[in-house]
Amino acid sequence: MLETLIWLIGYYLAGEFLARSLALPLPGSVLGMLLLFLTLCVRRGVPLTLREHVPPLMQHLSLLFIPSGVGAVLLSARLAEHAAALAVVLTVSTLATLLASAWLLRRLLAGHPLLADAPADEEGA
Amino acid sequence: MNLYEGWQYLKSAPLFGLLLTLLAYRIALAVNRRAGGKPLLHSVFVGVLLVVVFLLAAGVDYRTYMQGASVVYWLLSPATVAMAVPLYLNLARLKRAFAPLTATLLVGAVVGVVSAAGLGQLFGLPRELVLSLAPRSVTTPFAIGLAEQSGGVPEFATAFVLISGVFGAIVVKPLFDRLGLAHDWLLGFSTGLAAHGVGTARAFQLSERAGAIAGLAMGLNGVATAALLPVLLHWMGV
């Protein structure tokens, strides 16, 4: 667990350092993730500590959203006058993204074995 | 003995916000489990509700609460980094149809940003709200980072992401059944692109394979959207 924290915080700060030194328009956390991803690709494997401790951490990811969720509710007076517009934007945008990607993928995968649905070969992946 | 004095200290103690968040989350998990994992009773919503009710009842303001809760908030960044691990482990699936999946990923990421920010502009919403809407279709830790960076409000970005996720999780199954799109790859991949974590949890309920595919799409979409967002926002003149 200790080593996992060192890995994750270390890569996060490395990402933050790189983003700021190179003035990249990317959050440091995303850059840190890419750096870790590249490291895993180069090593051709996941270090034991990350393999063991990351999945249980990810299981409780939603804990981390509570403070900013609380903030959203307490600051929601600023949203009230736009509530109807926001509801339309969120509904339409979610539906548009769902349907556009599903239809496109179905077209692009036409005739591809992935869509032929042969459950037997699936979990070899 | 002065209980009032003790209570006054307690509710402004730095670690109090942390304990409150952990407790609320723990109760929310139990509620969600008892309700059979319903998206509307997602642990974030229940947890947020419990904390808000408590803060209002006890008369504690957001800033005091955040003294302790910011410990939890800071962990979002290392959690984003941690997503490299499932993404790496899931990558074999992407290689099975690399070109179609990558093309869909890019189109999905663009549609996600442009539909949210574009409609926001169309309705004449304030700039900070448009920027908080733009990362609506990526998973919350990414969206918070992206909103912070672009000038949106991280708290609102969190709310928009979670509402989208719950809406997507509720509609995807009936919608895809009706439109003849109910295949693990179509449903999983587009749910991951449009409805991130909450949608992925829903996809896992439908099938293990759809869930894993949704998780892959969600991780890829975080990276794709992060890379495309500055370009798209610039192009849209936000």
CSV table of C-alpha atoms in Angstrom, one decimal:
chain,number,residue,atom,x,y,z
A,1,MET,CA,0.0,0.0,0.0
A,2,LEU,CA,2.8,2.4,0.9
A,3,GLU,CA,4.6,1.7,-2.3
A,4,THR,CA,1.3,2.1,-4.3
A,5,LEU,CA,0.9,5.6,-2.8
A,6,ILE,CA,4.4,6.5,-3.6
A,7,TRP,CA,3.9,5.4,-7.2
A,8,LEU,CA,0.6,7.2,-7.7
A,9,ILE,CA,1.6,10.5,-6.0
A,10,GLY,CA,5.0,10.4,-7.6
A,11,TYR,CA,3.6,10.0,-11.1
A,12,TYR,CA,0.9,12.6,-10.4
A,13,LEU,CA,3.5,15.2,-9.3
A,14,ALA,CA,5.8,14.2,-12.2
A,15,GLY,CA,2.8,14.9,-14.5
A,16,GLU,CA,2.1,18.2,-12.8
A,17,PHE,CA,5.8,19.2,-13.2
A,18,LEU,CA,5.9,18.3,-16.8
A,19,ALA,CA,2.6,20.0,-17.6
A,20,ARG,CA,3.8,23.2,-16.0
A,21,SER,CA,7.4,23.2,-17.3
A,22,LEU,CA,6.3,22.5,-20.9
A,23,ALA,CA,3.1,24.7,-20.5
A,24,LEU,CA,1.0,21.8,-21.8
A,25,PRO,CA,-2.8,22.4,-21.8
A,26,LEU,CA,-3.4,19.1,-19.9
A,27,PRO,CA,-4.1,18.5,-16.2
A,28,GLY,CA,-1.1,17.2,-14.4
A,29,SER,CA,-3.1,14.2,-13.3
A,30,VAL,CA,-3.9,13.1,-16.9
A,31,LEU,CA,-0.2,13.6,-17.9
A,32,GLY,CA,0.8,11.5,-14.8
A,33,MET,CA,-1.6,8.8,-15.9
A,34,LEU,CA,-0.1,8.8,-19.4
A,35,LEU,CA,3.4,8.6,-17.9
A,36,LEU,CA,2.4,5.6,-15.8
A,37,PHE,CA,0.7,4.0,-18.8
A,38,LEU,CA,3.9,4.4,-20.8
A,39,THR,CA,6.0,3.0,-18.0
A,40,LEU,CA,3.7,-0.1,-17.9
A,41,CYS,CA,4.0,-0.5,-21.7
A,42,VAL,CA,7.8,-0.3,-21.5
A,43,ARG,CA,8.0,-2.7,-18.5
A,44,ARG,CA,5.4,-5.0,-20.3
A,45,GLY,CA,3.7,-5.6,-17.0
A,46,VAL,CA,2.1,-4.1,-13.9
A,47,PRO,CA,4.3,-4.1,-10.7
A,48,LEU,CA,2.9,-6.4,-8.0
A,49,THR,CA,2.1,-3.6,-5.6
A,50,LEU,CA,-0.1,-1.8,-8.2
A,51,ARG,CA,-1.7,-5.0,-9.4
A,52,GLU,CA,-2.7,-5.8,-5.8
A,53,HIS,CA,-3.7,-2.4,-4.5
A,54,VAL,CA,-5.2,-0.4,-7.4
A,55,PRO,CA,-8.4,-2.5,-7.9
A,56,PRO,CA,-9.5,-2.1,-4.2
A,57,LEU,CA,-8.7,1.6,-4.4
A,58,MET,CA,-10.8,2.0,-7.6
A,59,GLN,CA,-13.7,0.3,-5.9
A,60,HIS,CA,-14.0,3.2,-3.6
A,61,LEU,CA,-13.5,5.9,-6.3
A,62,SER,CA,-16.9,7.4,-5.7
A,63,LEU,CA,-15.9,8.4,-2.1
A,64,LEU,CA,-13.7,10.9,-3.7
A,65,PHE,CA,-16.6,12.7,-5.5
A,66,ILE,CA,-18.5,13.4,-2.3
A,67,PRO,CA,-16.7,16.7,-1.3
A,68,SER,CA,-17.2,18.3,-4.7
A,69,GLY,CA,-20.7,16.9,-4.9
A,70,VAL,CA,-21.5,18.6,-1.6
A,71,GLY,CA,-20.0,21.8,-3.0
A,72,ALA,CA,-22.2,21.5,-6.1
A,73,VAL,CA,-25.3,21.3,-3.9
A,74,LEU,CA,-24.3,24.2,-1.6
A,75,LEU,CA,-23.4,26.4,-4.6
A,76,SER,CA,-26.5,25.4,-6.5
A,77,ALA,CA,-28.1,28.8,-6.1
A,78,ARG,CA,-25.9,29.8,-9.1
A,79,LEU,CA,-27.4,27.0,-11.2
A,80,ALA,CA,-31.1,27.6,-10.3
A,81,GLU,CA,-31.9,30.1,-13.0
A,82,HIS,CA,-30.4,27.9,-15.7
A,83,ALA,CA,-31.9,24.6,-14.4
A,84,ALA,CA,-34.1,24.0,-17.4
A,85,ALA,CA,-31.4,24.7,-20.0
A,86,LEU,CA,-28.9,22.5,-18.1
A,87,ALA,CA,-31.4,19.6,-18.0
A,88,VAL,CA,-31.9,19.8,-21.7
A,89,VAL,CA,-28.1,20.0,-22.4
A,90,LEU,CA,-27.3,17.1,-20.2
A,91,THR,CA,-30.1,14.9,-21.6
A,92,VAL,CA,-29.5,15.7,-25.3
A,93,SER,CA,-25.7,15.5,-25.0
A,94,THR,CA,-25.8,12.1,-23.2
A,95,LEU,CA,-28.2,10.7,-25.7
A,96,ALA,CA,-26.3,12.1,-28.7
A,97,THR,CA,-23.0,10.6,-27.5
A,98,LEU,CA,-24.5,7.2,-26.7
A,99,LEU,CA,-26.3,6.9,-30.1
A,100,ALA,CA,-23.6,8.5,-32.3
A,101,SER,CA,-21.0,6.1,-31.0
A,102,ALA,CA,-23.2,3.0,-31.0
A,103,TRP,CA,-24.4,3.6,-34.6
A,104,LEU,CA,-20.9,4.5,-35.8
A,105,LEU,CA,-19.4,1.4,-34.2
A,106,ARG,CA,-22.1,-0.8,-35.6
A,107,ARG,CA,-21.3,0.5,-39.1
A,108,LEU,CA,-17.6,0.2,-38.7
A,109,LEU,CA,-17.8,-3.3,-37.2
A,110,ALA,CA,-20.2,-4.6,-39.9
A,111,GLY,CA,-19.1,-8.1,-40.7
A,112,HIS,CA,-16.4,-8.1,-38.0
A,113,PRO,CA,-16.2,-11.2,-35.8
A,114,LEU,CA,-16.7,-9.1,-32.7
A,115,LEU,CA,-20.3,-8.4,-33.7
A,116,ALA,CA,-20.9,-12.0,-34.9
A,117,ASP,CA,-21.4,-12.8,-31.3
A,118,ALA,CA,-19.6,-16.0,-30.7
A,119,PRO,CA,-19.5,-16.1,-26.9
A,120,ALA,CA,-17.2,-19.0,-27.0
A,121,ASP,CA,-14.2,-17.1,-28.3
A,122,GLU,CA,-14.9,-14.0,-26.2
A,123,GLU,CA,-13.1,-14.5,-23.0
A,124,GLY,CA,-9.9,-15.4,-24.6
A,125,ALA,CA,-9.5,-11.6,-24.9
B,1,MET,CA,-18.8,20.0,31.9
B,2,ASN,CA,-19.7,22.0,28.8
B,3,LEU,CA,-21.0,19.8,26.0
B,4,TYR,CA,-21.8,22.9,23.9
B,5,GLU,CA,-18.2,24.0,24.0
B,6,GLY,CA,-17.0,20.6,22.9
B,7,TRP,CA,-19.5,20.4,20.1
B,8,GLN,CA,-18.4,23.9,18.8
B,9,TYR,CA,-14.9,22.7,18.6
B,10,LEU,CA,-15.8,19.4,17.0
B,11,LYS,CA,-17.7,20.8,14.1
B,12,SER,CA,-14.9,23.1,13.1
B,13,ALA,CA,-12.1,20.6,13.8
B,14,PRO,CA,-10.0,20.0,10.7
B,15,LEU,CA,-10.6,16.3,10.6
B,16,PHE,CA,-14.3,16.5,11.2
B,17,GLY,CA,-15.1,17.0,7.5
B,18,LEU,CA,-13.0,13.9,6.8
B,19,LEU,CA,-14.9,11.7,9.3
B,20,LEU,CA,-18.2,13.1,8.1
B,21,THR,CA,-17.4,12.2,4.4
B,22,LEU,CA,-16.2,8.7,5.3
B,23,LEU,CA,-19.2,8.0,7.4
B,24,ALA,CA,-21.7,9.3,4.9
B,25,TYR,CA,-20.0,7.2,2.2
B,26,ARG,CA,-20.1,4.1,4.4
B,27,ILE,CA,-23.9,4.6,5.0
B,28,ALA,CA,-24.4,5.3,1.3
B,29,LEU,CA,-22.7,2.0,0.4
B,30,ALA,CA,-25.1,0.1,2.7
B,31,VAL,CA,-28.2,1.9,1.3
B,32,ASN,CA,-27.1,1.3,-2.3
B,33,ARG,CA,-26.4,-2.4,-1.6
B,34,ARG,CA,-29.7,-2.9,0.0
B,35,ALA,CA,-31.5,-1.2,-3.0
B,36,GLY,CA,-29.8,-3.6,-5.4
B,37,GLY,CA,-27.4,-1.1,-6.9
B,38,LYS,CA,-30.0,1.3,-8.4
B,39,PRO,CA,-28.2,4.2,-10.3
B,40,LEU,CA,-30.5,6.8,-8.7
B,41,LEU,CA,-29.3,5.6,-5.2
B,42,HIS,CA,-25.7,5.7,-6.3
B,43,SER,CA,-23.4,6.0,-3.3
B,44,VAL,CA,-22.3,9.5,-4.4
B,45,PHE,CA,-25.8,10.9,-4.4
B,46,VAL,CA,-26.7,9.3,-1.0
B,47,GLY,CA,-23.4,10.3,0.5
B,48,VAL,CA,-23.7,13.9,-0.7
B,49,LEU,CA,-27.2,14.2,0.5
B,50,LEU,CA,-26.2,12.9,4.0
B,51,VAL,CA,-23.3,15.4,4.3
B,52,VAL,CA,-25.4,18.3,3.0
B,53,VAL,CA,-28.3,17.6,5.5
B,54,PHE,CA,-25.8,17.4,8.3
B,55,LEU,CA,-24.0,20.6,7.4
B,56,LEU,CA,-27.2,22.5,7.1
B,57,ALA,CA,-28.6,21.1,10.3
B,58,ALA,CA,-25.4,21.8,12.3
B,59,GLY,CA,-24.8,25.2,10.6
B,60,VAL,CA,-21.4,24.3,9.3
B,61,ASP,CA,-20.3,26.1,6.1
B,62,TYR,CA,-18.7,24.6,3.0
B,63,ARG,CA,-15.2,26.0,3.7
B,64,THR,CA,-15.1,24.6,7.2
B,65,TYR,CA,-16.2,21.2,5.9
B,66,MET,CA,-13.6,21.3,3.2
B,67,GLN,CA,-10.7,21.7,5.7
B,68,GLY,CA,-11.1,18.0,6.4
B,69,ALA,CA,-12.8,16.9,3.2
B,70,SER,CA,-10.0,18.3,1.0
B,71,VAL,CA,-7.9,15.4,2.0
B,72,VAL,CA,-10.4,13.2,0.1
B,73,TYR,CA,-10.5,15.8,-2.7
B,74,TRP,CA,-6.7,15.8,-3.2
B,75,LEU,CA,-6.8,12.0,-3.7
B,76,LEU,CA,-8.6,12.5,-7.0
B,77,SER,CA,-5.3,13.3,-8.8
B,78,PRO,CA,-3.5,10.1,-7.7
B,79,ALA,CA,-6.8,8.2,-8.5
B,80,THR,CA,-6.6,9.5,-12.0
B,81,VAL,CA,-3.1,8.3,-12.3
B,82,ALA,CA,-4.2,4.9,-11.0
B,83,MET,CA,-6.5,4.5,-14.0
B,84,ALA,CA,-3.5,3.7,-16.1
B,85,VAL,CA,-3.5,0.2,-14.6
B,86,PRO,CA,-7.0,-1.0,-15.7
B,87,LEU,CA,-6.4,0.7,-19.0
B,88,TYR,CA,-3.2,-1.2,-19.5
B,89,LEU,CA,-4.7,-4.5,-18.5
B,90,ASN,CA,-7.7,-3.9,-20.8
B,91,LEU,CA,-5.8,-2.9,-23.8
B,92,ALA,CA,-5.8,-6.4,-25.4
B,93,ARG,CA,-9.5,-5.8,-26.1
B,94,LEU,CA,-8.8,-2.7,-28.0
B,95,LYS,CA,-6.4,-4.5,-30.3
B,96,ARG,CA,-9.2,-6.9,-31.4
B,97,ALA,CA,-10.6,-4.1,-33.6
B,98,PHE,CA,-8.2,-1.3,-33.3
B,99,ALA,CA,-9.3,1.0,-36.2
B,100,PRO,CA,-13.1,0.9,-35.7
B,101,LEU,CA,-12.8,1.3,-31.9
B,102,THR,CA,-10.3,4.2,-32.2
B,103,ALA,CA,-12.4,6.0,-34.8
B,104,THR,CA,-15.5,5.5,-32.6
B,105,LEU,CA,-13.6,6.7,-29.6
B,106,LEU,CA,-12.5,9.9,-31.3
B,107,VAL,CA,-15.9,10.7,-32.7
B,108,GLY,CA,-17.6,9.9,-29.4
B,109,ALA,CA,-15.2,12.2,-27.5
B,110,VAL,CA,-15.8,15.0,-30.0
B,111,VAL,CA,-19.6,14.5,-29.9
B,112,GLY,CA,-19.5,14.5,-26.1
B,113,VAL,CA,-17.7,17.8,-25.8
B,114,VAL,CA,-19.3,19.6,-28.7
B,115,SER,CA,-22.9,18.6,-27.9
B,116,ALA,CA,-22.5,19.7,-24.3
B,117,ALA,CA,-20.5,22.9,-24.7
B,118,GLY,CA,-22.3,23.8,-28.0
B,119,LEU,CA,-25.8,23.5,-26.6
B,120,GLY,CA,-24.6,25.4,-23.5
B,121,GLN,CA,-23.5,28.2,-25.8
B,122,LEU,CA,-26.7,28.0,-27.8
B,123,PHE,CA,-28.7,28.5,-24.6
B,124,GLY,CA,-26.5,31.5,-23.7
B,125,LEU,CA,-25.2,29.9,-20.4
B,126,PRO,CA,-22.4,31.8,-18.6
B,127,ARG,CA,-18.9,30.8,-19.7
B,128,GLU,CA,-18.1,29.1,-16.4
B,129,LEU,CA,-21.1,26.8,-16.9
B,130,VAL,CA,-20.2,26.0,-20.5
B,131,LEU,CA,-16.7,25.1,-19.4
B,132,SER,CA,-18.1,22.9,-16.6
B,133,LEU,CA,-20.4,21.2,-19.1
B,134,ALA,CA,-17.6,20.5,-21.7
B,135,PRO,CA,-16.0,17.5,-19.9
B,136,ARG,CA,-19.5,16.0,-19.0
B,137,SER,CA,-18.8,12.7,-20.7
B,138,VAL,CA,-15.5,11.8,-19.0
B,139,THR,CA,-15.1,10.1,-15.7
B,140,THR,CA,-15.3,12.4,-12.7
B,141,PRO,CA,-11.6,12.7,-11.7
B,142,PHE,CA,-10.7,13.6,-15.3
B,143,ALA,CA,-13.6,16.0,-15.5
B,144,ILE,CA,-12.6,17.8,-12.3
B,145,GLY,CA,-9.1,18.2,-13.5
B,146,LEU,CA,-10.2,19.4,-16.9
B,147,ALA,CA,-12.7,21.9,-15.5
B,148,GLU,CA,-10.1,23.2,-13.0
B,149,GLN,CA,-7.7,23.7,-15.9
B,150,SER,CA,-10.0,25.3,-18.4
B,151,GLY,CA,-11.7,27.8,-16.0
B,152,GLY,CA,-14.9,25.8,-15.2
B,153,VAL,CA,-16.2,25.1,-11.7
B,154,PRO,CA,-15.0,21.7,-10.5
B,155,GLU,CA,-18.0,21.3,-8.2
B,156,PHE,CA,-20.4,21.9,-11.1
B,157,ALA,CA,-18.5,19.6,-13.4
B,158,THR,CA,-18.8,16.9,-10.8
B,159,ALA,CA,-22.6,17.4,-10.7
B,160,PHE,CA,-23.0,17.4,-14.5
B,161,VAL,CA,-20.9,14.3,-14.9
B,162,LEU,CA,-22.8,12.4,-12.3
B,163,ILE,CA,-26.2,13.4,-13.6
B,164,SER,CA,-25.2,12.4,-17.1
B,165,GLY,CA,-23.9,9.1,-15.8
B,166,VAL,CA,-27.1,8.3,-13.9
B,167,PHE,CA,-29.3,9.3,-16.9
B,168,GLY,CA,-27.2,7.2,-19.3
B,169,ALA,CA,-27.2,4.3,-16.9
B,170,ILE,CA,-31.0,4.4,-16.7
B,171,VAL,CA,-31.9,4.8,-20.4
B,172,VAL,CA,-29.2,2.7,-22.1
B,173,LYS,CA,-30.8,-0.7,-21.7
B,174,PRO,CA,-34.4,0.1,-22.8
B,175,LEU,CA,-33.1,2.4,-25.5
B,176,PHE,CA,-30.6,0.0,-27.0
B,177,ASP,CA,-33.1,-2.9,-26.9
B,178,ARG,CA,-35.7,-0.8,-28.8
B,179,LEU,CA,-33.1,0.3,-31.4
B,180,GLY,CA,-31.6,-3.1,-31.9
B,181,LEU,CA,-28.2,-2.1,-30.6
B,182,ALA,CA,-28.2,-4.4,-27.6
B,183,HIS,CA,-24.9,-6.0,-28.2
B,184,ASP,CA,-22.2,-6.1,-25.5
B,185,TRP,CA,-19.6,-4.3,-27.7
B,186,LEU,CA,-22.1,-1.6,-28.9
B,187,LEU,CA,-23.7,-1.1,-25.5
B,188,GLY,CA,-20.5,-1.3,-23.5
B,189,PHE,CA,-18.3,0.9,-25.7
B,190,SER,CA,-20.9,3.7,-26.1
B,191,THR,CA,-21.9,3.6,-22.4
B,192,GLY,CA,-18.3,4.0,-21.4
B,193,LEU,CA,-18.0,7.0,-23.8
B,194,ALA,CA,-21.2,8.7,-22.9
B,195,ALA,CA,-21.9,7.7,-19.3
B,196,HIS,CA,-18.4,6.9,-17.7
B,197,GLY,CA,-18.3,5.4,-14.2
B,198,VAL,CA,-22.0,5.1,-13.3
B,199,GLY,CA,-22.8,3.8,-16.8
B,200,THR,CA,-19.9,1.3,-16.5
B,201,ALA,CA,-21.3,0.0,-13.2
B,202,ARG,CA,-24.7,-0.5,-15.0
B,203,ALA,CA,-23.0,-2.3,-17.9
B,204,PHE,CA,-21.3,-4.6,-15.4
B,205,GLN,CA,-24.8,-5.5,-14.1
B,206,LEU,CA,-25.9,-6.4,-17.7
B,207,SER,CA,-22.9,-8.5,-18.4
B,208,GLU,CA,-19.3,-8.9,-17.3
B,209,ARG,CA,-18.1,-8.4,-20.9
B,210,ALA,CA,-20.1,-5.2,-21.5
B,211,GLY,CA,-18.8,-3.8,-18.2
B,212,ALA,CA,-15.1,-4.5,-19.1
B,213,ILE,CA,-15.6,-2.9,-22.5
B,214,ALA,CA,-17.3,0.1,-20.9
B,215,GLY,CA,-14.4,0.5,-18.5
B,216,LEU,CA,-11.9,0.4,-21.4
B,217,ALA,CA,-14.0,3.1,-23.3
B,218,MET,CA,-14.2,5.2,-20.2
B,219,GLY,CA,-10.4,5.2,-19.7
B,220,LEU,CA,-9.7,5.9,-23.3
B,221,ASN,CA,-12.3,8.7,-23.4
B,222,GLY,CA,-10.6,10.4,-20.5
B,223,VAL,CA,-7.3,10.6,-22.4
B,224,ALA,CA,-8.9,11.4,-25.7
B,225,THR,CA,-11.1,14.2,-24.3
B,226,ALA,CA,-8.2,15.7,-22.3
B,227,ALA,CA,-6.2,15.9,-25.5
B,228,LEU,CA,-9.0,17.2,-27.7
B,229,LEU,CA,-10.7,19.6,-25.2
B,230,PRO,CA,-8.3,22.6,-25.6
B,231,VAL,CA,-8.5,22.4,-29.4
B,232,LEU,CA,-12.3,22.0,-29.4
B,233,LEU,CA,-12.9,24.9,-27.0
B,234,HIS,CA,-10.6,27.1,-28.9
B,235,TRP,CA,-12.4,26.2,-32.2
B,236,MET,CA,-15.8,26.8,-30.6
B,237,GLY,CA,-14.7,30.1,-29.3
B,238,VAL,CA,-15.6,29.3,-25.7
